[in-house]
XYZ file of C-alpha atoms in Angstrom:
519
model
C -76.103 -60.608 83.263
C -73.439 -58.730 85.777
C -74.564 -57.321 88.400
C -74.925 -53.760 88.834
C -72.243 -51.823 89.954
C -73.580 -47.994 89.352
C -76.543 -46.458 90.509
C -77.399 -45.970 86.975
C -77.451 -49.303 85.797
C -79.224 -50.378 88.736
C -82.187 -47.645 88.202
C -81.391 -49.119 84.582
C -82.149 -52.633 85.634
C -84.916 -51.739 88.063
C -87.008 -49.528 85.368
C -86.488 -52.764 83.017
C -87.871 -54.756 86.089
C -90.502 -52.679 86.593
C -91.347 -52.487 83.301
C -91.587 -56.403 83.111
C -93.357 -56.806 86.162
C -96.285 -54.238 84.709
C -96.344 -56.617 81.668
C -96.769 -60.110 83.745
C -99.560 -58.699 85.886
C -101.213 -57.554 82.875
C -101.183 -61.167 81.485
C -101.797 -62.815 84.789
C -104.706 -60.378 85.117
C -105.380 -61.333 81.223
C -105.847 -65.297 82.861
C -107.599 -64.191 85.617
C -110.571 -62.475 83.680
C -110.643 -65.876 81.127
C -110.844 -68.332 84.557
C -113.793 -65.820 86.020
C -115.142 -66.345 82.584
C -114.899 -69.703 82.167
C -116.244 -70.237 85.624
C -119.106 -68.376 85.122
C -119.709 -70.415 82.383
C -119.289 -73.411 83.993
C -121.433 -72.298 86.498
C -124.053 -71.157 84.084
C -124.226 -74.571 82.153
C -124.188 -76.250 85.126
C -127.196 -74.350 87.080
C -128.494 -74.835 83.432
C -128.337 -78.659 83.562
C -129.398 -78.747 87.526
C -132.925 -77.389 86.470
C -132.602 -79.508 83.727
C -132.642 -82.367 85.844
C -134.792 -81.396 88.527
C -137.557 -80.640 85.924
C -137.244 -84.390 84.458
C -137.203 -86.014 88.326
C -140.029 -83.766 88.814
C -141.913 -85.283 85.346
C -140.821 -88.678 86.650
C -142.461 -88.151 89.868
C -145.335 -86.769 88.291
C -145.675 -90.254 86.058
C -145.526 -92.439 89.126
C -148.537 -90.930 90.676
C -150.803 -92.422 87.955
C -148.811 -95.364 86.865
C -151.612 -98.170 85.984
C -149.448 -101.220 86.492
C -146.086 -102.247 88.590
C -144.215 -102.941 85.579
C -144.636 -99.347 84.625
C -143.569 -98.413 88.301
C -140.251 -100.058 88.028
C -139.054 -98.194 84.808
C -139.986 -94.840 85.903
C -138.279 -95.586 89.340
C -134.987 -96.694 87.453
C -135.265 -93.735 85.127
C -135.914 -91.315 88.931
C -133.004 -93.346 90.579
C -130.799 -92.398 87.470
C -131.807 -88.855 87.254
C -131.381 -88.199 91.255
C -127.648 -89.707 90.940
C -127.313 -86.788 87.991
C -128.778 -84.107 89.979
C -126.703 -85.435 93.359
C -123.272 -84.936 90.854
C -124.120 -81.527 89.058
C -125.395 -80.542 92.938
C -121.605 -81.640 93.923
C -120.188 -79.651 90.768
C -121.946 -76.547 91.689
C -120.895 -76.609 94.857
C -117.296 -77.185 93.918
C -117.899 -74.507 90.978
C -118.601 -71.793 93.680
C -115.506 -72.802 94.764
C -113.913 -72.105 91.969
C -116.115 -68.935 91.579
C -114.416 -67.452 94.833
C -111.475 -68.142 93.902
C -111.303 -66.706 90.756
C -112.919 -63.645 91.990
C -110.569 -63.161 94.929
C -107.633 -63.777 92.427
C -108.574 -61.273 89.869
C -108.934 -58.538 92.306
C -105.488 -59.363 94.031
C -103.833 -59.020 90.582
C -105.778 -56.034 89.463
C -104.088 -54.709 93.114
C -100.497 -56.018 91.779
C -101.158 -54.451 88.261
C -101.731 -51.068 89.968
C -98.941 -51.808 92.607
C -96.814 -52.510 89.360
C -97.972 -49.642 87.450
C -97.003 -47.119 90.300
C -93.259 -48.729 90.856
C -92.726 -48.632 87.028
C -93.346 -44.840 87.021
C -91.193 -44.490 90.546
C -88.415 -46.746 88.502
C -88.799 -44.569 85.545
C -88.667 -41.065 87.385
C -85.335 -42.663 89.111
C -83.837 -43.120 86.067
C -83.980 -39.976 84.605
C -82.780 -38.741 88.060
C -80.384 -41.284 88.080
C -79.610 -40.465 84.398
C -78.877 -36.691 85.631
C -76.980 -37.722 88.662
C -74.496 -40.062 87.262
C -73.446 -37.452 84.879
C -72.999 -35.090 87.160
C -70.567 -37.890 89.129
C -68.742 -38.591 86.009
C -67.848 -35.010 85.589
C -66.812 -35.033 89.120
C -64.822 -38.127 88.658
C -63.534 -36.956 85.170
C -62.042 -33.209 87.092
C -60.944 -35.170 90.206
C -58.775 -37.226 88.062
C -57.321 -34.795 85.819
C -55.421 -31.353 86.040
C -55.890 -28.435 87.156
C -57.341 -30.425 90.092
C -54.703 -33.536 90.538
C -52.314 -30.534 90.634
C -54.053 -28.430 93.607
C -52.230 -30.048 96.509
C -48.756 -29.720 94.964
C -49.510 -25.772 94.355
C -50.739 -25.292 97.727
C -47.663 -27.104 99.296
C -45.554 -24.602 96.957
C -47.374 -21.700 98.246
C -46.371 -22.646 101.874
C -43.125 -23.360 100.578
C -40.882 -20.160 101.513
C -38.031 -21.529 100.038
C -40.309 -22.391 96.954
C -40.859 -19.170 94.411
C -44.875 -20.042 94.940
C -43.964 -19.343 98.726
C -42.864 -15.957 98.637
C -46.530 -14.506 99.494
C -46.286 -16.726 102.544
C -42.904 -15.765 103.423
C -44.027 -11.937 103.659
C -46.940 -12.161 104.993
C -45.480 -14.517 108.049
C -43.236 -11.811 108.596
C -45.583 -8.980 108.198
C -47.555 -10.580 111.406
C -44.684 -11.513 113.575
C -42.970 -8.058 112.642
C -46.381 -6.124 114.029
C -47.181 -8.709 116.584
C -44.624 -10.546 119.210
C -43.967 -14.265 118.772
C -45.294 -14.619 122.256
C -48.573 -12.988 121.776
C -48.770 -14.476 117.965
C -48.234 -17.776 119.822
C -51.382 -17.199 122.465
C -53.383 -16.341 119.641
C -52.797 -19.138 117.360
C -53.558 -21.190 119.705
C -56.806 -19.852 120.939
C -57.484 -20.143 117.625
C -56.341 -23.962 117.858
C -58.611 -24.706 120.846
C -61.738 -22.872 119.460
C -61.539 -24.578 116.021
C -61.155 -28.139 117.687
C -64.064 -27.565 119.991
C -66.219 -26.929 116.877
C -64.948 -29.890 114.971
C -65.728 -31.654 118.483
C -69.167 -31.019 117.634
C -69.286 -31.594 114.034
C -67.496 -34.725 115.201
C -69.853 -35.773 118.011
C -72.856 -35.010 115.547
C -71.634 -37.866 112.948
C -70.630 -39.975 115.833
C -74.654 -39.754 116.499
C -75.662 -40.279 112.704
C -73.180 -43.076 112.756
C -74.813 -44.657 115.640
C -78.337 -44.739 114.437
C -77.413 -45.639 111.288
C -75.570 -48.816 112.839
C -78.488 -49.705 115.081
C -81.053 -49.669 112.189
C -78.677 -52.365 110.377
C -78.387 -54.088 112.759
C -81.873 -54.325 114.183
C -84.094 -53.312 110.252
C -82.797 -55.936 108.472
C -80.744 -55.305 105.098
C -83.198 -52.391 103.914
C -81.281 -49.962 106.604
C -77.851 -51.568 105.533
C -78.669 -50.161 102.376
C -79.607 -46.930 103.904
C -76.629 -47.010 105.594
C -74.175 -47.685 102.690
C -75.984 -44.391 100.588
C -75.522 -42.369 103.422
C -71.553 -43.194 103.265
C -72.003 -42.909 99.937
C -73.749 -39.566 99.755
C -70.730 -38.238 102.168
C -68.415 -39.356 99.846
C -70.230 -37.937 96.453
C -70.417 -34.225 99.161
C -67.016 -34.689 99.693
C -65.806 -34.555 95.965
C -68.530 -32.093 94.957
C -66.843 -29.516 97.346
C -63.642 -30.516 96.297
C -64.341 -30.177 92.627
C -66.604 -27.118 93.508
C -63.862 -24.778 95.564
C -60.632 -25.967 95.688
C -59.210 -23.803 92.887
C -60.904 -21.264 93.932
C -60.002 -21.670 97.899
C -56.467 -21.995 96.540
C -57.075 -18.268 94.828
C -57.899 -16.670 97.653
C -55.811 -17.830 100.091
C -53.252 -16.815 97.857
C -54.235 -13.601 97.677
C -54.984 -13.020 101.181
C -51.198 -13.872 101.600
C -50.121 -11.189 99.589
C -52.751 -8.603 100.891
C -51.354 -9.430 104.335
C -47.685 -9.092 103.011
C -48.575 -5.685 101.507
C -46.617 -3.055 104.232
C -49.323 -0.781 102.697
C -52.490 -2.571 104.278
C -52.924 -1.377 107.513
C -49.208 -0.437 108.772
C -48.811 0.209 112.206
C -47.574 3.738 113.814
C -44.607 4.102 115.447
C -46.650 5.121 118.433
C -48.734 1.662 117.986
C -45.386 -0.252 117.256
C -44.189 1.127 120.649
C -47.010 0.268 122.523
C -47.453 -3.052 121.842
C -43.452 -4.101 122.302
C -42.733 -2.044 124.975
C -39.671 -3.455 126.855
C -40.565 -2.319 130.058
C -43.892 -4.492 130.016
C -42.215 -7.540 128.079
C -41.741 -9.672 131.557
C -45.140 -9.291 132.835
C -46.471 -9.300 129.528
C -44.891 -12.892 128.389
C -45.386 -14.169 131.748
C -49.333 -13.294 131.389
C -49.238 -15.247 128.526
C -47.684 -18.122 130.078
C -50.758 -17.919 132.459
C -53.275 -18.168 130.293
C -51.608 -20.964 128.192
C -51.851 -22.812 131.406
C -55.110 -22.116 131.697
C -55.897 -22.935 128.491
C -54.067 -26.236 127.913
C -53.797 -28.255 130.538
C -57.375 -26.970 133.071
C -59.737 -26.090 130.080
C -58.036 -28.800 127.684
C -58.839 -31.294 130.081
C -62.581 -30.174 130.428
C -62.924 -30.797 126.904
C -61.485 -33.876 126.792
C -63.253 -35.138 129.562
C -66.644 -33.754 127.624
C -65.912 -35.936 124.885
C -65.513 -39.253 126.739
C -68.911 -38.687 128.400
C -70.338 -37.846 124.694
C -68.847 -41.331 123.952
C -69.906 -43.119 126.532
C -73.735 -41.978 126.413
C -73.605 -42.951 122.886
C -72.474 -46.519 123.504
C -74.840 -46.644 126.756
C -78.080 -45.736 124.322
C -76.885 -48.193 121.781
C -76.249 -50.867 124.620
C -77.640 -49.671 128.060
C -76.077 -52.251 130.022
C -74.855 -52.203 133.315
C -71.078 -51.962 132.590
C -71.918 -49.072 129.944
C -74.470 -46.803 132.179
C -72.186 -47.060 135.122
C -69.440 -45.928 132.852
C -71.647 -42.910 131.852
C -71.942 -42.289 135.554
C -68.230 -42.383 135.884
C -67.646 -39.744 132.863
C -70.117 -37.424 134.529
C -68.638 -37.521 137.335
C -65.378 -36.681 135.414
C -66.633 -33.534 134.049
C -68.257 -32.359 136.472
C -64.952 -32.468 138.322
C -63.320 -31.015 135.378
C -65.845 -28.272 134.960
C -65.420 -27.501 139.136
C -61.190 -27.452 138.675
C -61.953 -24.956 135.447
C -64.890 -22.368 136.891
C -61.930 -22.311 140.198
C -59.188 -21.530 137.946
C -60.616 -19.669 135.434
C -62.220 -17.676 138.883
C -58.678 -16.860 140.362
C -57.200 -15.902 136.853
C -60.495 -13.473 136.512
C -60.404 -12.123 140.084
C -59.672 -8.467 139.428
C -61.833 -8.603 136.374
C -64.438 -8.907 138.393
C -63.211 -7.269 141.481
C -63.081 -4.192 138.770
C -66.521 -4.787 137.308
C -67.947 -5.129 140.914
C -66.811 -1.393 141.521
C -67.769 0.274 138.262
C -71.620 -1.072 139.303
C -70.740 0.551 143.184
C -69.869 3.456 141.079
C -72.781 3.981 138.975
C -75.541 2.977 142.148
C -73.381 5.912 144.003
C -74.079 8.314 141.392
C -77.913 7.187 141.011
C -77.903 7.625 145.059
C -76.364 11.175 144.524
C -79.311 12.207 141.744
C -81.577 10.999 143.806
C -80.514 12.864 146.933
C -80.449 16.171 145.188
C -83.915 15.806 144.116
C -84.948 14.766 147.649
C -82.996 18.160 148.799
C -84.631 19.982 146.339
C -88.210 18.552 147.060
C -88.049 19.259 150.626
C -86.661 23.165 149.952
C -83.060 22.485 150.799
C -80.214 23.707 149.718
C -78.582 20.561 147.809
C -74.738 21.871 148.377
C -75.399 22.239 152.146
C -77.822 19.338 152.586
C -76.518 16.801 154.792
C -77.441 14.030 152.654
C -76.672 15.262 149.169
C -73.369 15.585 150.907
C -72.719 12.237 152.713
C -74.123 10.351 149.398
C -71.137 12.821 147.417
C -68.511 11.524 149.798
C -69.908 7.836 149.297
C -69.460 8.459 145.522
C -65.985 9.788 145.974
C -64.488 6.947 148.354
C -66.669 4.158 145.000
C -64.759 6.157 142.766
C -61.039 5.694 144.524
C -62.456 2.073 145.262
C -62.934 1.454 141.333
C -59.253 3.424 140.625
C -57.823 1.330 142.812
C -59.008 -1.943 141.344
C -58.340 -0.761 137.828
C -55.038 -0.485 138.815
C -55.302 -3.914 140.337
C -56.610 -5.073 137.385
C -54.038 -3.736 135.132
C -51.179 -4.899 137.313
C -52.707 -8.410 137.218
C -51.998 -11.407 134.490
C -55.468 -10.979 132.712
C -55.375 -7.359 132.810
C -51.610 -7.340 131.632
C -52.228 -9.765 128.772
C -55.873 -8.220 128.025
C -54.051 -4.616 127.390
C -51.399 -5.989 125.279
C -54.052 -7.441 122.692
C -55.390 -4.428 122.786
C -52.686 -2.299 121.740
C -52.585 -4.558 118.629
C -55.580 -2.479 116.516
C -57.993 -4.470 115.292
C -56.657 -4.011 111.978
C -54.063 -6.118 112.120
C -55.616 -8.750 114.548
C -58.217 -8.862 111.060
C -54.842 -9.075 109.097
C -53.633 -11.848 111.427
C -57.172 -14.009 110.917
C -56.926 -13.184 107.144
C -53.497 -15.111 107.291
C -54.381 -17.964 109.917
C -57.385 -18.857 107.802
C -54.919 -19.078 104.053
C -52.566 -20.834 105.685
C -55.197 -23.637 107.101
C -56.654 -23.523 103.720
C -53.672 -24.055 101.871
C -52.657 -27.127 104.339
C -56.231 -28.445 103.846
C -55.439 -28.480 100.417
C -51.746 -29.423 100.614
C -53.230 -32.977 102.477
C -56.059 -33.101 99.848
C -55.952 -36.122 97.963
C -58.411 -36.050 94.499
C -57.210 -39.731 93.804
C -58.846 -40.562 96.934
C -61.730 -38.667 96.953
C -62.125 -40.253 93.199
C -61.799 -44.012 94.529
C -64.161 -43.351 97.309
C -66.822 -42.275 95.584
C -66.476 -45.334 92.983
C -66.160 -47.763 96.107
C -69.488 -46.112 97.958
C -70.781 -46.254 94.854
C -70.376 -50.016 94.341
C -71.450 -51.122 98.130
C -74.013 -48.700 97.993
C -75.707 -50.563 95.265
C -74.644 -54.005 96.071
C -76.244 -53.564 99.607
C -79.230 -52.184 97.451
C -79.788 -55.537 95.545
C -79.617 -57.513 98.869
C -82.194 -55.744 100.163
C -84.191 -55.616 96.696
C -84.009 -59.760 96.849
C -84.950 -60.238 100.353
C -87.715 -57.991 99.804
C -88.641 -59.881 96.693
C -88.588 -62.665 98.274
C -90.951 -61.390 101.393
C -93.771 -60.270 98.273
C -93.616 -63.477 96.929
C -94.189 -65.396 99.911
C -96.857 -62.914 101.013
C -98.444 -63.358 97.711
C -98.533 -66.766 98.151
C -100.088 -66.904 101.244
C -102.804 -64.446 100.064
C -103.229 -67.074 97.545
C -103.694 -69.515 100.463
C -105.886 -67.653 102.707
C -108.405 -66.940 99.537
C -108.400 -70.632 99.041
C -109.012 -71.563 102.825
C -112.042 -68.879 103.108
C -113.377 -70.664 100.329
C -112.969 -74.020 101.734
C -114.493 -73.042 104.935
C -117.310 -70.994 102.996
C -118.490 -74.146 101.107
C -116.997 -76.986 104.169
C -120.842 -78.038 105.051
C -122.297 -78.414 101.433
C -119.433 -80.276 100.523
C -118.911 -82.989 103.041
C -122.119 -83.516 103.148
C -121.988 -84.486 99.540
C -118.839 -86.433 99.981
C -120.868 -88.291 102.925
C -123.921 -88.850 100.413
C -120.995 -90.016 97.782
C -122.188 -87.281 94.714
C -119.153 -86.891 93.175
């Protein structure tokens, strides 16, 4: 017979197993409850004949004692020397029967172990199969829609609908031109790529997460012996079987929406901008500044915080390969990385300081602001307390001149503030209204779905989960033979240990009837 190359037919095969392996230790334990029998028989008849021949040596003894001649002395004694040798070999049997008797008893309780051990895999095999049963039709259907339209067609409509030469495309077309009509190309560019940067530090993670699964996966192959190869083939194949699930599960109806997000963001009726808005955000006199903001933070951005990231991952890396190997080279090298970051994280909190200075120069004055108006409450009520006058008291008056000079301080650095890069490129984004920055998200997330689903490939999520399928299962046989293999041995030496318990249990009785030659 093949092997398996399903999980079905392998639950199929391993319910059949199981099934067979209930039915041997039934007869085995069938054979063990005749050879207890039969021993206790044995034993029986044999006890049975010992008294036997004990009473005769006894009756021959008894005759001796009042034998009248020596002629009669000699036949009984040939008769007693006959009987003893008798009694010397059924006291040798005996011994070896309760040999036997240990044996047998120590045999039938180890198989009435295996029956019950067999019993409760061959309802575990048959509960798999029905899951297994359940399952595979489930991955036949996926197989069956990942290989057939309206999925197969799913990439080539998405590539259509980011086609704007392509009839498909129009929606796309529009609603591209709806964002960089309401928002400049320069400020459309920042945001994309925040967006860019954000979304890659998240798939960092998701990344850095499998990278971890990956890794303890690999060391429990390499170090649990085939059972956690197996374990590690279904996990690769569980990804893949997720993997075309979600494909089968939302890509027509991802492709939908994005679709229609395209055209609600193309409608001129969804949220149009006022002139008043349309004048704020491009207004020529602040275009320099504006752009050259933007140029700041990209710098900021791509090369300073870029690098940070970066770095990040390589230490991520290398503590990964210094837990799965902590050698020398490997923990030095996470030393090295750490020291990379931290360097990286230093060069970042100084730039990202300098390019926030009047931020917080600003933010520093609004709190000098509000602590001079508590310290102006609070001398009015001291004036009032002590029967003063609070517009003549000296110190109502000093703290309202403190409050006055915090006030001009924080007007002066909001003025700094706006003059400066951040502030300059802060109040640009916001004189786009939220609105349309919700519009612009609407149409950055379509358009990543539709080139998620442009690269899509059903043929391959199809083949993978056939391939994961296959080494899934063949790694799953492997490990079902060496384990076989490990019962039987350890069955056998069970066997073995019974047998040497019972050797050493009866060891005295029967050497010393080897030495007095019974048998």
């Amino acid at each position: 017979m093949a092997d398996p190359k399903t999980v079905l037919e392998y639950a199929t095969n391993r319910n059949a197993a199981a099934a067979q392996a209930v039915t041997d230790a039934q007869q085995r334990l069938a054979g063990a409850q005749s050879d207890l029998a039969q021993v206790n028989a044995d034993q029986q008849a044999a006890s049975t004949e010992l008294a036997t021949l004990e009473a005769q040596a006894a009756s021959i003894r008894q005759k001796l004692s009042v034998i009248a001649t020596p002629a009669d002395g000699e036949a009984l004694l040939d008769a007693l020397e006959q009987t003893t040798v008798r009694i010397r070999a059924t006291q040798s049997a005996v011994v070896k029967i309760q040999g036997r008797f240990s044996i047998a008893t120590a045999n039938m309780a180890q198989v009435q172990t295996e029956l019950a051990a067999a019993t409760a895999q061959q309802q575990q095999a048959a509960a798999a199969l029905v899951a297994a049963t359940d399952a595979n039709t489930a991955r036949e259907e996926l197989s069956n829609a990942l290989g057939n339209p309206p999925l197969t067609e799913v990439n080539i409509k998405a590539g259509k609908a980011l086609d704007e030469s392509d009839p498909d495309g129009v929606a796309f077309k529009e609603a591209k031109e709806r964002i960089e009509g309401d928002i400049p190309p320069k400020l459309v560019e920042r945001a994309h790529a925040r967006r860019e940067q954000e979304r890659k530090l998240i798939n960092d993670e998701l990344r850095n997460n499998r990278d971890a699964e990956d890794a303890v996966l690999k060391e429990g192959a390499t170090t649990g012996g085939l059972a956690k190869v197996a374990a590690q083939a279904w996990t690769a194949f569980k990804r893949a079987e997720d993997a075309a699930r979600n494909f089968v599960g939302g890509a027509e109806s991802r492709l939908v929406q994005a679709k229609a997000a395209l055209v609600q963001v193309g409608d001129p009726d969804q949220s149009p901008l006022t002139p008043e808005q349309k004048a704020r955000i491009t207004d020529p006199d602040l275009n320099a500044d504006r752009e050259a903001a933007a140029d700041g933070e990209e710098t900021l951005h791509t090369t300073v915080a870029k690098d940070l990231a970066d770095k990040q991952l390589l230490l991520d890396e290398a503590i990964l390969k210094a837990k799965a190997d902590p050698s020398a080279a490997n923990l030095q090298a996470v030393t090295d990385a750490r020291g990379d970051v931290d360097a990286a994280q230093n060069a970042f909190n100084t730039a990202d300081q300098a390019w926030r200075e009047k931020e917080t120069l600003l933010a520093a004055a609004v709190d000098n602001v509000e602590a001079k108006q508590a310290a102006v409450a609070e001398a009015i009520q001291q004036a009032v307390a002590g029967g003063n006058d609070p517009e003549t008291d000296p110190g109502v008056i000093q703290a309202k001149d403190d409050l006055a000079t915090a006030e001009d301080d924080r007007k002066s650095a909001e003025d700094d503030y706006k003059a400066s890069p951040h502030g300059t490129l802060d109040l640009w984004e916001t004189a786009v209204p939220d609105a349309t920055w919700l519009l612009f998200d609407k149409y950055e997330h379509a358009v990543e779905t539709l080139n998620a689903l442009k690269t899509a490939n059903p043929a391959t999520l199809k083949n993978d989960l056939k391939t994961t399928e296959e080494a899934y299962v063949a790694a799953q046989l492997a490990a079902d033979k060496s384990s076989g293999v490990l019962a039987q041995l350890t069955a056998e030496q069970s066997h073995r240990a019974v047998r040497q318990d019972s050797a050493q249990k009866t060891s005295d009785a029967r050497l010393f009837s080897a030495l007095r030659g019974d048998a």
